[in-house]
Short mmCIF file of C-alpha atoms and ligand atoms in Angstrom, two decimals:
data_model
loop_
_atom_site.label_atom_id
_atom_site.label_comp_id
_atom_site.label_asym_id
_atom_site.label_seq_id
_atom_site.Cartn_x
_atom_site.Cartn_y
_atom_site.Cartn_z
CA MET A 1 162.61 98.96 115.69
CA ALA A 2 163.74 96.63 112.89
CA ALA A 3 161.33 93.87 111.84
CA ASN A 4 162.06 90.50 113.43
CA THR A 5 162.92 88.19 110.53
CA SER A 6 164.25 85.20 112.52
CA VAL A 7 163.01 81.82 111.29
CA SER A 8 160.83 79.87 113.70
CA GLN A 9 161.19 76.10 114.23
CA ILE A 10 157.69 75.44 112.93
CA SER A 11 156.28 76.57 109.61
CA PRO A 12 154.62 79.96 109.99
CA VAL A 13 151.94 78.75 107.56
CA MET A 14 149.23 76.43 108.90
CA PRO A 15 149.50 72.93 107.47
CA THR A 16 146.09 72.83 105.78
CA TYR A 17 147.61 71.54 102.52
CA GLY A 18 149.78 68.53 101.69
CA ARG A 19 152.15 70.51 99.48
CA PHE A 20 154.36 69.12 96.72
CA PRO A 21 158.04 69.99 97.23
CA ILE A 22 158.37 72.63 94.48
CA THR A 23 158.18 76.42 94.64
CA LEU A 24 156.61 78.10 91.65
CA VAL A 25 157.71 81.65 90.93
CA LYS A 26 156.74 82.42 87.34
CA GLY A 27 154.16 81.43 84.74
CA LYS A 28 153.33 82.09 81.11
CA GLY A 29 150.71 80.32 79.02
CA SER A 30 150.73 76.58 79.74
CA TYR A 31 154.06 76.68 81.61
CA VAL A 32 155.33 77.55 85.08
CA TRP A 33 158.88 77.84 86.41
CA ASP A 34 160.17 76.99 89.87
CA ASN A 35 162.76 78.83 91.95
CA GLN A 36 165.48 76.59 90.44
CA GLU A 37 164.46 77.82 86.95
CA GLU A 38 163.00 74.42 86.08
CA LYS A 39 160.13 74.59 83.59
CA TYR A 40 156.91 72.56 84.09
CA LEU A 41 153.96 71.93 81.78
CA ASP A 42 150.99 72.96 83.90
CA PHE A 43 147.88 70.85 83.24
CA THR A 44 146.26 71.96 86.50
CA SER A 45 145.67 75.64 85.59
CA GLY A 46 145.76 76.45 89.31
CA ILE A 47 142.80 74.02 89.62
CA ALA A 48 140.65 75.31 86.74
CA THR A 49 141.50 78.92 87.49
CA CYS A 50 144.09 80.13 84.97
CA ASN A 51 141.79 79.24 82.07
CA LEU A 52 143.52 81.67 79.69
CA GLY A 53 146.93 80.27 80.68
CA HIS A 54 149.29 81.99 83.10
CA VAL A 55 149.61 85.79 83.02
CA PRO A 56 147.48 86.30 79.89
CA ASP A 57 148.33 89.61 78.19
CA VAL A 58 144.70 90.72 77.80
CA VAL A 59 144.08 90.47 81.54
CA LYS A 60 147.51 91.80 82.52
CA GLU A 61 146.99 94.94 80.43
CA LYS A 62 143.55 95.62 81.88
CA LEU A 63 144.84 95.08 85.43
CA GLU A 64 147.85 97.36 84.81
CA GLU A 65 145.52 100.08 83.55
CA GLN A 66 143.25 99.71 86.60
CA LEU A 67 146.26 99.69 88.94
CA GLN A 68 147.03 103.24 87.82
CA ASN A 69 143.56 104.49 88.67
CA LEU A 70 141.70 102.94 91.58
CA TRP A 71 142.37 99.67 93.43
CA HIS A 72 139.43 99.59 95.74
CA CYS A 73 136.31 101.45 96.66
CA SER A 74 133.36 100.38 98.73
CA ASN A 75 130.27 98.85 97.21
CA LEU A 76 128.50 101.93 98.57
CA TYR A 77 129.55 103.56 95.27
CA ASN A 78 129.05 102.60 91.64
CA ILE A 79 131.85 100.47 90.17
CA PRO A 80 131.89 100.66 86.34
CA ASN A 81 133.90 97.43 85.80
CA GLN A 82 131.45 95.60 88.04
CA GLU A 83 128.46 96.88 86.09
CA GLN A 84 130.04 95.98 82.76
CA LEU A 85 131.03 92.50 83.92
CA ALA A 86 127.56 91.88 85.37
CA ALA A 87 126.02 92.98 82.06
CA LEU A 88 128.30 90.64 80.11
CA LEU A 89 127.51 87.69 82.40
CA THR A 90 123.77 88.23 82.28
CA VAL A 91 123.58 88.81 78.52
CA ASN A 92 125.49 85.55 78.04
CA SER A 93 123.57 83.42 80.54
CA CYS A 94 119.99 82.74 81.55
CA GLY A 95 120.40 84.95 84.64
CA ASP A 96 119.48 88.61 85.09
CA GLN A 97 121.37 89.96 88.10
CA VAL A 98 124.80 89.36 89.65
CA PHE A 99 126.20 89.51 93.17
CA PHE A 100 130.00 89.63 93.39
CA CYS A 101 132.20 88.09 96.07
CA ASN A 102 135.77 86.77 96.28
CA SER A 103 135.78 82.98 96.03
CA GLY A 104 133.82 79.89 95.15
CA ALA A 105 132.78 79.13 98.71
CA GLU A 106 131.48 82.67 99.09
CA ALA A 107 129.54 82.34 95.83
CA ASN A 108 127.81 79.19 97.08
CA GLU A 109 127.31 80.81 100.47
CA ALA A 110 125.55 83.68 98.66
CA ALA A 111 123.47 81.19 96.64
CA ILE A 112 122.36 79.39 99.83
CA LYS A 113 121.55 82.68 101.55
CA LEU A 114 119.62 83.88 98.50
CA ALA A 115 117.63 80.62 98.33
CA ARG A 116 116.69 80.87 102.02
CA ARG A 117 115.79 84.54 101.85
CA TYR A 118 113.82 84.11 98.64
CA ALA A 119 111.85 81.26 100.25
CA ASN A 120 111.22 83.15 103.49
CA LYS A 121 110.71 86.70 102.28
CA VAL A 122 109.46 86.49 98.70
CA LYS A 123 107.63 83.18 98.47
CA GLY A 124 106.77 83.03 102.16
CA SER A 125 107.00 79.24 101.99
CA GLY A 126 109.03 78.84 105.15
CA SER A 127 111.09 75.97 103.67
CA SER A 128 114.76 76.77 103.94
CA GLU A 129 116.13 73.30 103.18
CA VAL A 130 118.82 72.94 100.49
CA VAL A 131 119.35 69.56 98.85
CA THR A 132 122.81 68.67 97.55
CA PHE A 133 124.35 65.42 96.28
CA GLU A 134 126.69 62.74 97.58
CA GLN A 135 130.39 63.23 96.57
CA SER A 136 129.71 66.90 95.81
CA PHE A 137 132.09 69.69 96.75
CA HIS A 138 130.83 73.20 97.41
CA GLY A 139 133.49 74.88 99.57
CA ARG A 140 135.01 75.19 103.02
CA THR A 141 132.89 77.74 104.88
CA LEU A 142 130.57 76.22 107.48
CA ALA A 143 127.51 76.38 105.23
CA THR A 144 129.31 75.18 102.11
CA LEU A 145 131.14 72.33 103.84
CA THR A 146 127.78 71.26 105.20
CA ALA A 147 126.43 71.46 101.64
CA THR A 148 129.36 69.31 100.50
CA GLY A 149 128.33 65.66 100.31
CA GLN A 150 131.61 64.26 101.65
CA GLU A 151 132.12 63.32 105.29
CA LYS A 152 135.90 63.76 105.11
CA ILE A 153 135.42 67.50 104.43
CA GLN A 154 133.02 67.82 107.40
CA GLN A 155 135.00 65.82 109.96
CA GLY A 156 135.68 67.67 113.20
CA PHE A 157 133.56 70.70 112.35
CA SER A 158 130.33 69.75 114.07
CA PRO A 159 127.86 71.12 114.79
CA LEU A 160 127.23 71.45 111.07
CA MET A 161 124.63 73.86 109.71
CA PRO A 162 121.02 72.75 109.87
CA GLY A 163 118.89 72.79 106.72
CA PHE A 164 120.78 70.50 104.34
CA SER A 165 119.97 67.06 103.02
CA TYR A 166 121.71 64.86 100.49
CA LEU A 167 120.62 62.61 97.66
CA PRO A 168 122.67 60.14 95.63
CA PHE A 169 124.09 61.68 92.44
CA ASN A 170 122.80 60.49 89.05
CA ASP A 171 120.13 58.39 90.78
CA SER A 172 116.79 58.88 89.10
CA GLU A 173 114.66 57.11 91.69
CA ALA A 174 116.13 59.18 94.51
CA LEU A 175 114.78 62.33 92.85
CA GLU A 176 111.26 61.23 93.80
CA LYS A 177 112.18 62.13 97.40
CA LEU A 178 112.34 65.82 96.44
CA GLN A 179 108.55 66.12 96.51
CA ALA A 180 108.52 64.93 100.12
CA ILE A 181 111.48 67.08 101.22
CA LYS A 182 110.06 70.18 99.47
CA PRO A 183 113.37 72.08 99.73
CA ALA A 184 113.87 75.75 98.91
CA ALA A 185 116.60 74.78 96.46
CA VAL A 186 118.77 72.10 94.97
CA LEU A 187 122.50 72.83 94.55
CA LEU A 188 124.21 70.77 91.87
CA GLU A 189 127.58 70.36 90.14
CA LEU A 190 127.12 69.32 86.50
CA VAL A 191 130.51 67.64 86.66
CA GLN A 192 131.54 66.69 90.18
CA GLY A 193 135.15 67.89 90.05
CA GLU A 194 136.69 67.25 93.48
CA GLY A 195 134.42 64.22 93.89
CA GLY A 196 136.13 62.34 91.04
CA VAL A 197 135.32 64.14 87.75
CA ILE A 198 131.86 62.58 87.45
CA PRO A 199 129.56 64.17 84.85
CA ALA A 200 125.87 64.38 85.64
CA ASN A 201 123.74 62.21 83.40
CA PRO A 202 121.83 64.49 80.94
CA ASP A 203 118.48 62.67 81.34
CA TRP A 204 118.82 62.74 85.10
CA VAL A 205 119.54 66.49 85.03
CA LYS A 206 116.49 67.09 82.80
CA LYS A 207 114.31 65.10 85.19
CA LEU A 208 115.71 67.02 88.16
CA ALA A 209 115.08 70.36 86.40
CA GLN A 210 111.48 69.34 85.64
CA ILE A 211 110.82 68.28 89.26
CA CYS A 212 112.27 71.59 90.45
CA LYS A 213 110.07 73.54 88.04
CA ASP A 214 106.91 71.61 88.90
CA ASN A 215 107.45 71.99 92.64
CA GLY A 216 108.73 75.56 92.91
CA ILE A 217 112.22 74.39 93.95
CA LEU A 218 115.12 76.62 92.88
CA LEU A 219 117.68 74.91 90.66
CA MET A 220 121.14 76.24 91.54
CA VAL A 221 124.18 75.04 89.61
CA ASP A 222 127.68 75.26 91.06
CA GLU A 223 129.76 76.13 87.99
CA ILE A 224 132.81 77.11 90.01
CA GLN A 225 134.93 74.43 88.34
CA THR A 226 132.91 73.87 85.14
CA GLY A 227 132.21 77.50 84.26
CA ILE A 228 134.07 80.18 82.26
CA GLY A 229 134.62 78.03 79.19
CA ARG A 230 136.13 74.95 80.86
CA THR A 231 133.69 72.54 79.18
CA GLY A 232 133.57 74.26 75.77
CA THR A 233 130.60 76.55 76.46
CA LEU A 234 130.73 79.57 78.76
CA PHE A 235 128.72 77.53 81.29
CA ALA A 236 128.29 73.76 81.38
CA TYR A 237 124.50 74.04 81.94
CA GLU A 238 124.16 75.21 78.31
CA GLN A 239 125.05 71.66 77.21
CA TYR A 240 122.37 70.15 79.43
CA GLY A 241 119.44 72.09 77.96
CA ILE A 242 118.37 73.48 81.35
CA GLU A 243 117.91 76.99 82.73
CA PRO A 244 119.12 77.23 86.32
CA ASP A 245 117.70 79.86 88.67
CA VAL A 246 121.11 80.58 90.18
CA ILE A 247 124.63 79.96 88.81
CA SER A 248 127.68 80.20 91.05
CA ILE A 249 131.07 80.96 89.51
CA ALA A 250 134.60 81.82 90.68
CA LYS A 251 137.96 80.18 89.73
CA GLY A 252 138.34 80.99 85.98
CA LEU A 253 136.39 84.25 86.23
CA GLY A 254 139.43 86.34 87.18
CA SER A 255 142.18 84.31 85.46
CA GLY A 256 143.82 83.94 88.88
CA PHE A 257 142.72 87.22 90.42
CA PRO A 258 140.35 86.30 93.28
CA ILE A 259 136.70 86.87 92.36
CA GLY A 260 133.45 84.95 92.70
CA ALA A 261 129.86 85.65 91.77
CA ILE A 262 126.32 84.36 91.59
CA ILE A 263 124.08 85.08 88.63
CA ALA A 264 120.38 84.80 89.46
CA LYS A 265 117.10 85.14 87.63
CA GLU A 266 115.37 88.47 88.32
CA GLU A 267 112.54 86.93 90.33
CA VAL A 268 114.95 85.03 92.60
CA ALA A 269 117.29 88.01 92.98
CA LYS A 270 114.36 89.77 94.70
CA GLY A 271 115.39 87.73 97.74
CA PHE A 272 118.18 90.26 98.32
CA GLU A 273 117.65 93.94 99.04
CA PRO A 274 119.98 96.68 100.36
CA GLY A 275 121.55 95.39 103.56
CA SER A 276 120.68 91.69 103.19
CA HIS A 277 124.09 90.58 101.90
CA GLY A 278 127.46 92.17 101.20
CA SER A 279 131.23 91.89 100.92
CA THR A 280 133.94 94.52 101.37
CA PHE A 281 136.07 93.32 98.48
CA GLY A 282 133.36 91.65 96.38
CA GLY A 283 133.48 92.96 92.82
CA ASN A 284 136.07 95.65 93.58
CA PRO A 285 137.58 97.62 90.67
CA LEU A 286 140.68 95.40 90.34
CA ALA A 287 138.88 92.07 90.62
CA THR A 288 136.22 93.06 88.12
CA ALA A 289 138.87 94.45 85.75
CA ALA A 290 140.34 90.93 85.68
CA GLY A 291 136.88 89.39 85.27
CA LEU A 292 135.86 91.79 82.54
CA ALA A 293 139.04 91.22 80.53
CA THR A 294 138.74 87.44 80.95
CA VAL A 295 135.10 87.08 79.93
CA THR A 296 135.39 89.66 77.11
CA HIS A 297 138.33 87.74 75.67
CA ILE A 298 136.54 84.39 75.88
CA LEU A 299 133.48 85.78 74.12
CA GLU A 300 135.26 87.87 71.50
CA SER A 301 137.98 85.41 70.52
CA ASN A 302 137.53 81.96 69.03
CA LEU A 303 138.44 80.34 72.33
CA LEU A 304 135.26 78.34 72.94
CA LYS A 305 135.45 76.91 69.41
CA HIS A 306 139.10 76.11 70.08
CA VAL A 307 138.15 74.28 73.31
CA THR A 308 135.68 72.10 71.43
CA GLU A 309 138.20 71.31 68.68
CA ILE A 310 141.19 70.72 70.95
CA THR A 311 139.03 68.56 73.26
CA ALA A 312 138.57 66.08 70.40
CA TYR A 313 142.35 65.85 70.00
CA PHE A 314 142.91 65.62 73.76
CA ASP A 315 140.29 62.86 74.08
CA GLN A 316 142.02 60.89 71.33
CA GLN A 317 145.38 61.13 73.11
CA LEU A 318 143.79 60.00 76.38
CA GLN A 319 142.06 57.15 74.57
CA ASP A 320 145.41 56.02 73.08
CA LEU A 321 146.92 55.98 76.57
CA LYS A 322 143.96 53.97 77.89
CA GLU A 323 144.43 51.36 75.19
CA LYS A 324 148.11 51.05 76.04
CA TYR A 325 147.88 51.08 79.85
CA LEU A 326 145.28 48.66 81.12
CA PHE A 327 145.25 50.11 84.62
CA ILE A 328 143.36 53.09 83.11
CA LYS A 329 139.77 51.97 83.56
CA GLU A 330 137.78 54.96 82.36
CA ILE A 331 138.10 58.45 80.92
CA ARG A 332 135.51 60.85 82.33
CA GLY A 333 134.61 64.51 82.07
CA ILE A 334 133.49 67.19 79.65
CA GLY A 335 135.70 69.46 77.55
CA LEU A 336 138.99 70.27 79.27
CA LEU A 337 137.89 68.93 82.66
CA LYS A 338 139.04 65.32 82.46
CA GLY A 339 139.54 62.45 84.86
CA LEU A 340 141.38 59.18 84.33
CA VAL A 341 140.03 56.48 86.61
CA ILE A 342 142.97 54.20 87.40
CA GLU A 343 143.59 51.03 89.35
CA THR A 344 146.81 52.33 90.89
CA ASN A 345 147.35 55.18 93.33
CA ALA A 346 146.68 58.51 91.61
CA LEU A 347 148.90 60.50 93.97
CA GLU A 348 151.88 58.32 93.12
CA ILE A 349 151.40 59.12 89.42
CA VAL A 350 151.02 62.82 90.13
CA GLN A 351 154.30 62.72 92.08
CA LYS A 352 156.09 60.87 89.27
CA ALA A 353 154.71 63.37 86.76
CA ILE A 354 156.25 66.22 88.74
CA THR A 355 159.67 64.63 88.37
CA ASN A 356 158.94 64.59 84.60
CA LYS A 357 158.08 68.32 84.83
CA LEU A 358 154.35 67.82 84.36
CA LEU A 359 151.75 69.15 86.80
CA ILE A 360 148.47 67.23 87.09
CA LEU A 361 146.04 66.63 89.96
CA THR A 362 144.17 63.93 91.79
CA ALA A 363 140.43 63.82 92.51
CA GLY A 364 140.13 61.20 95.24
CA THR A 365 142.48 58.22 95.54
CA ASN A 366 142.03 56.66 92.11
CA VAL A 367 141.32 59.52 89.71
CA ILE A 368 143.92 61.65 87.91
CA ARG A 369 142.37 65.05 87.18
CA ILE A 370 143.65 66.94 84.18
CA LEU A 371 142.85 70.62 83.61
CA PRO A 372 144.90 72.22 80.84
CA PRO A 373 144.34 75.89 80.08
CA LEU A 374 141.68 76.56 77.44
CA THR A 375 144.46 77.96 75.24
CA VAL A 376 146.32 74.61 75.13
CA THR A 377 147.86 73.59 71.80
CA LYS A 378 148.25 70.18 70.08
CA GLU A 379 152.02 70.33 70.69
CA GLU A 380 151.46 70.85 74.41
CA ILE A 381 148.99 67.93 74.49
CA ASN A 382 151.61 65.73 72.79
CA GLU A 383 154.18 66.84 75.37
CA PHE A 384 151.67 66.06 78.15
CA ALA A 385 150.99 62.56 76.74
CA ASN A 386 154.74 61.79 76.55
CA LYS A 387 155.38 63.02 80.08
CA LEU A 388 152.41 61.16 81.52
CA GLU A 389 153.47 58.01 79.70
CA SER A 390 156.96 58.25 81.23
CA ALA A 391 155.31 58.54 84.65
CA PHE A 392 153.21 55.43 83.90
CA GLN A 393 156.31 53.54 82.74
CA SER A 394 158.32 54.35 85.84
CA ILE A 395 155.39 53.19 88.00
CA GLU A 396 155.15 49.95 85.99
CA LYS A 397 158.89 49.37 86.41
CA GLY A 398 158.47 50.06 90.10
CA ALA A 399 161.02 52.87 89.77
C1 PLP B 401 132.57 72.94 92.41
C2 PLP B 401 133.28 73.78 93.43
N1 PLP B 401 132.56 74.53 94.27
C3 PLP B 401 133.13 75.32 95.19
C4 PLP B 401 134.50 75.37 95.32
C5 PLP B 401 135.12 76.26 96.36
O1 PLP B 401 135.80 77.32 95.75
P1 PLP B 401 136.87 78.18 96.57
O2 PLP B 401 138.02 77.28 96.85
O3 PLP B 401 137.21 79.32 95.63
O4 PLP B 401 136.20 78.65 97.80
C6 PLP B 401 135.30 74.60 94.48
C7 PLP B 401 136.75 74.58 94.63
O5 PLP B 401 137.45 73.67 94.26
C8 PLP B 401 134.68 73.78 93.50
O6 PLP B 401 135.38 73.01 92.67
#
């Protein structure tokens, strides 16, 4: 029987996204093309995912090679790409062992499970509480949306998971409550991305790390948006002078190929043993080929130095725009994770930018979030500034 290809009245895809009315079919470097062959400057990087730009040759070649050999095998067997990628991640972080999964939410889910199991089985403390922060974003599974400190993400999904509590972000006094809560772990974004591009205050983070250390609380950082070079170091925690017990990563790790991971210190990783956690696809040969090529390239090229240098130029361009357009109230963020706090509606500007062939994002109602690829050039930043300025001007004119 022939396949039924008739078009239904309703969209066959569930409406979980408010989509912009363009259809992207091709990408290279900092650019994407739609199905009308229109070219757009992409300063979203698939939301901090295509950190090496679209379809980077180094990753494409490694994936093509792996495609010829083996796409998938179970984690019941050794996977060389997985072992090499884990080695690279541990040598270049403060962690010792890696668990692979397929997304950011799954990485945080694994971190939460590890914290609970470590507390129950290794420490025998019985405390399974995880403390997170207001405005945070940690994912969409039931545990990670409960961990997320935003009611709008949790609405309609009750009963939420037990075992989570929330503290205000960047609030030093509130940290005193940790001694009373005595949680198994704290889960923290060093720059709250979805919550409005809000960097954690360095002194506050140091105080938090000290309280965690003094009280046997695991410090887990969610580097899903900030990791893999986005802020100018492989991980953002390096710039805060702390050593987390668990780091969760995803997004940029596979340059667009789905992969997530947690990196944990050896002692904490003892919380997992054969059978305590798993994933069919997690760390499969294709996903870890993408991860291995991505991380190898970042470490072996001058890319992190480039991010630091180009950030200075990018910041200057943003500063110039702020001086010219008074509705820009603040520029926030670290490295190439930037937010413009504005007095007007951010979505309206994002929509105008699309008509100028520029892709940018919002983070809440009044923040424009800008995430160029780490490979971005000065010329592309100039093009971005011109296109964004045109969007500002058409808003000012009420066009
Ligand atoms: C900080 C942070 N954590 C977790 C997630 C969830 O990642 P995923 O969408 O891959 O599940 C995101 C996604 O935006 C994120 O920014």
